Amino acid sequence: VDLASMSEPMRQLRLDAGLLLRETRELWLTTLVTAAVLALRHQPDDDEAILDRFQSLLETIAQRLQLDTCWKVRPMLDGKTIMAEVGIPRGPEVGEYNQEQVRWSLQYPSGTRDDAIQHLLAFKTSRQSSDSKSTSTGEEPKTKKMHL
């Protein structure tokens, strides 16, 4: 499968599955097998269809989406690079940009370092636009604030 020419629904599926696998890491396969066993226990008459469905899901994750080790993939840009290229100060915001970079790279696995920077610059612009709209309407900006 050519990941560079994925359709938008496949990109969304890759993002959703990738975020889930990044959380479960090596346990994703155990989780999938456990879910299959539970499904078989609750619907024993439908065992062949259930096994086919889980086999198909396994193949989709590992072969079509190439996500079976996605949690091992390091982001293209480290925090210092994000701060320098995007022009943001050190702090929790860097983590938000790093998380956005991970989300983007799951959707665009063939993207380049420059593509990632351009995406983060666009993300910054959309955040600033969203924050200024919130401020003009009297709403709190949508950034995480720490209260001490």
Tab-separated table of C-alpha atoms in Angstrom:
chain	number	residue	atom	x	y	z
A	1	VAL	CA	0.000	0.000	0.000
A	2	ASP	CA	1.315	3.434	-0.937
A	3	LEU	CA	0.907	5.463	2.234
A	4	ALA	CA	1.629	8.695	0.359
A	5	SER	CA	-1.581	8.414	-1.672
A	6	MET	CA	-3.952	7.384	1.129
A	7	SER	CA	-7.519	8.628	0.999
A	8	GLU	CA	-8.755	10.950	3.742
A	9	PRO	CA	-10.802	8.185	5.464
A	10	MET	CA	-7.688	5.957	5.496
A	11	ARG	CA	-5.636	8.825	6.954
A	12	GLN	CA	-8.226	9.209	9.712
A	13	LEU	CA	-8.229	5.445	10.346
A	14	ARG	CA	-4.415	5.471	10.488
A	15	LEU	CA	-4.511	8.373	12.949
A	16	ASP	CA	-7.112	6.759	15.221
A	17	ALA	CA	-5.461	3.333	15.160
A	18	GLY	CA	-1.973	4.815	15.503
A	19	LEU	CA	-2.883	6.859	18.577
A	20	LEU	CA	-4.435	3.776	20.169
A	21	LEU	CA	-1.388	1.634	19.373
A	22	ARG	CA	0.972	4.328	20.681
A	23	GLU	CA	-0.878	4.070	24.005
A	24	THR	CA	-0.979	0.273	24.214
A	25	ARG	CA	2.459	-0.274	22.611
A	26	GLU	CA	3.498	-3.942	22.529
A	27	LEU	CA	0.267	-4.908	24.287
A	28	TRP	CA	-1.868	-4.013	21.266
A	29	LEU	CA	-1.662	-7.567	19.938
A	30	THR	CA	-2.557	-9.058	23.328
A	31	THR	CA	-5.462	-6.622	23.521
A	32	LEU	CA	-6.658	-7.650	20.064
A	33	VAL	CA	-6.456	-11.366	20.921
A	34	THR	CA	-8.294	-10.768	24.211
A	35	ALA	CA	-11.048	-8.903	22.362
A	36	ALA	CA	-11.339	-11.799	19.893
A	37	VAL	CA	-11.607	-14.355	22.711
A	38	LEU	CA	-14.296	-12.290	24.434
A	39	ALA	CA	-16.212	-11.932	21.176
A	40	LEU	CA	-16.004	-15.704	20.629
A	41	ARG	CA	-17.325	-16.364	24.141
A	42	HIS	CA	-20.303	-14.063	23.606
A	43	GLN	CA	-21.105	-15.259	20.078
A	44	PRO	CA	-19.904	-18.874	19.822
A	45	ASP	CA	-22.130	-19.618	16.818
A	46	ASP	CA	-20.379	-16.971	14.777
A	47	ASP	CA	-16.785	-18.051	15.439
A	48	GLU	CA	-15.581	-18.166	11.839
A	49	ALA	CA	-16.883	-14.684	11.023
A	50	ILE	CA	-15.393	-13.293	14.243
A	51	LEU	CA	-11.992	-14.821	13.549
A	52	ASP	CA	-12.085	-13.515	9.976
A	53	ARG	CA	-12.905	-10.017	11.238
A	54	PHE	CA	-10.046	-10.016	13.738
A	55	GLN	CA	-7.623	-11.477	11.179
A	56	SER	CA	-8.626	-8.721	8.770
A	57	LEU	CA	-8.084	-6.082	11.455
A	58	LEU	CA	-4.650	-7.505	12.250
A	59	GLU	CA	-3.669	-7.439	8.563
A	60	THR	CA	-4.985	-3.887	8.178
A	61	ILE	CA	-2.953	-2.621	11.135
A	62	ALA	CA	0.260	-4.458	10.303
A	63	GLN	CA	0.314	-4.489	6.501
A	64	ARG	CA	-2.007	-1.853	5.024
A	65	LEU	CA	-1.466	0.848	7.634
A	66	GLN	CA	2.048	-0.283	8.669
A	67	LEU	CA	1.401	0.607	12.304
A	68	ASP	CA	2.524	-2.541	14.103
A	69	THR	CA	5.517	-0.721	15.673
A	70	CYS	CA	4.384	2.920	15.376
A	71	TRP	CA	5.148	3.672	19.040
A	72	LYS	CA	8.859	3.168	18.291
A	73	VAL	CA	8.942	5.898	15.639
A	74	ARG	CA	10.580	9.039	17.003
A	75	PRO	CA	9.189	12.416	15.961
A	76	MET	CA	11.152	14.160	13.199
A	77	LEU	CA	11.546	17.338	15.246
A	78	ASP	CA	12.722	17.558	18.833
A	79	GLY	CA	11.525	20.233	21.244
A	80	LYS	CA	14.424	22.613	20.578
A	81	THR	CA	13.845	22.407	16.840
A	82	ILE	CA	10.118	23.015	17.282
A	83	MET	CA	10.834	26.097	19.422
A	84	ALA	CA	13.336	27.469	16.884
A	85	GLU	CA	11.393	26.709	13.692
A	86	VAL	CA	7.911	27.583	14.944
A	87	GLY	CA	8.943	30.441	17.199
A	88	ILE	CA	7.411	29.367	20.476
A	89	PRO	CA	8.914	29.672	23.951
A	90	ARG	CA	9.993	26.784	26.138
A	91	GLY	CA	7.133	25.388	28.189
A	92	PRO	CA	4.098	23.106	28.027
A	93	GLU	CA	3.120	24.484	24.629
A	94	VAL	CA	6.107	22.637	23.121
A	95	GLY	CA	4.504	19.363	24.218
A	96	GLU	CA	1.258	20.321	22.482
A	97	TYR	CA	3.163	21.013	19.268
A	98	ASN	CA	5.040	17.736	19.619
A	99	GLN	CA	1.734	15.880	20.029
A	100	GLU	CA	0.390	17.637	16.929
A	101	GLN	CA	3.530	16.548	15.074
A	102	VAL	CA	2.861	12.923	16.082
A	103	ARG	CA	-0.752	13.203	14.886
A	104	TRP	CA	0.396	14.697	11.587
A	105	SER	CA	3.095	12.059	11.036
A	106	LEU	CA	0.573	9.265	11.581
A	107	GLN	CA	-1.569	10.756	8.816
A	108	TYR	CA	1.349	11.629	6.521
A	109	PRO	CA	4.012	8.964	7.130
A	110	SER	CA	5.868	9.911	3.938
A	111	GLY	CA	6.067	13.560	4.975
A	112	THR	CA	9.420	15.291	5.206
A	113	ARG	CA	10.992	17.370	7.948
A	114	ASP	CA	10.093	20.530	5.998
A	115	ASP	CA	6.503	19.293	5.608
A	116	ALA	CA	6.316	18.800	9.378
A	117	ILE	CA	7.601	22.331	10.008
A	118	GLN	CA	5.081	23.780	7.554
A	119	HIS	CA	2.279	21.858	9.256
A	120	LEU	CA	3.320	23.122	12.689
A	121	LEU	CA	3.474	26.704	11.398
A	122	ALA	CA	-0.062	26.303	10.024
A	123	PHE	CA	-1.109	24.765	13.357
A	124	LYS	CA	0.338	27.811	15.150
A	125	THR	CA	-1.587	30.174	12.867
A	126	SER	CA	-4.853	28.302	13.437
A	127	ARG	CA	-4.278	28.319	17.212
A	128	GLN	CA	-3.582	32.049	17.197
A	129	SER	CA	-6.687	32.662	15.113
A	130	SER	CA	-8.764	30.498	17.445
A	131	ASP	CA	-7.319	32.228	20.521
A	132	SER	CA	-7.988	35.716	19.125
A	133	LYS	CA	-11.592	34.791	18.269
A	134	SER	CA	-12.096	33.436	21.777
A	135	THR	CA	-10.638	36.601	23.304
A	136	SER	CA	-12.815	38.902	21.183
A	137	THR	CA	-15.954	37.011	22.254
A	138	GLY	CA	-14.945	37.048	25.899
A	139	GLU	CA	-14.181	33.327	26.016
A	140	GLU	CA	-11.031	31.926	27.540
A	141	PRO	CA	-8.364	30.986	24.957
A	142	LYS	CA	-8.197	27.249	24.329
A	143	THR	CA	-4.792	26.686	25.878
A	144	LYS	CA	-3.999	24.661	28.919
A	145	LYS	CA	-3.320	26.779	31.977
A	146	MET	CA	-1.643	25.602	35.114
A	147	HIS	CA	-2.970	26.869	38.421
A	148	LEU	CA	-0.581	26.837	41.330
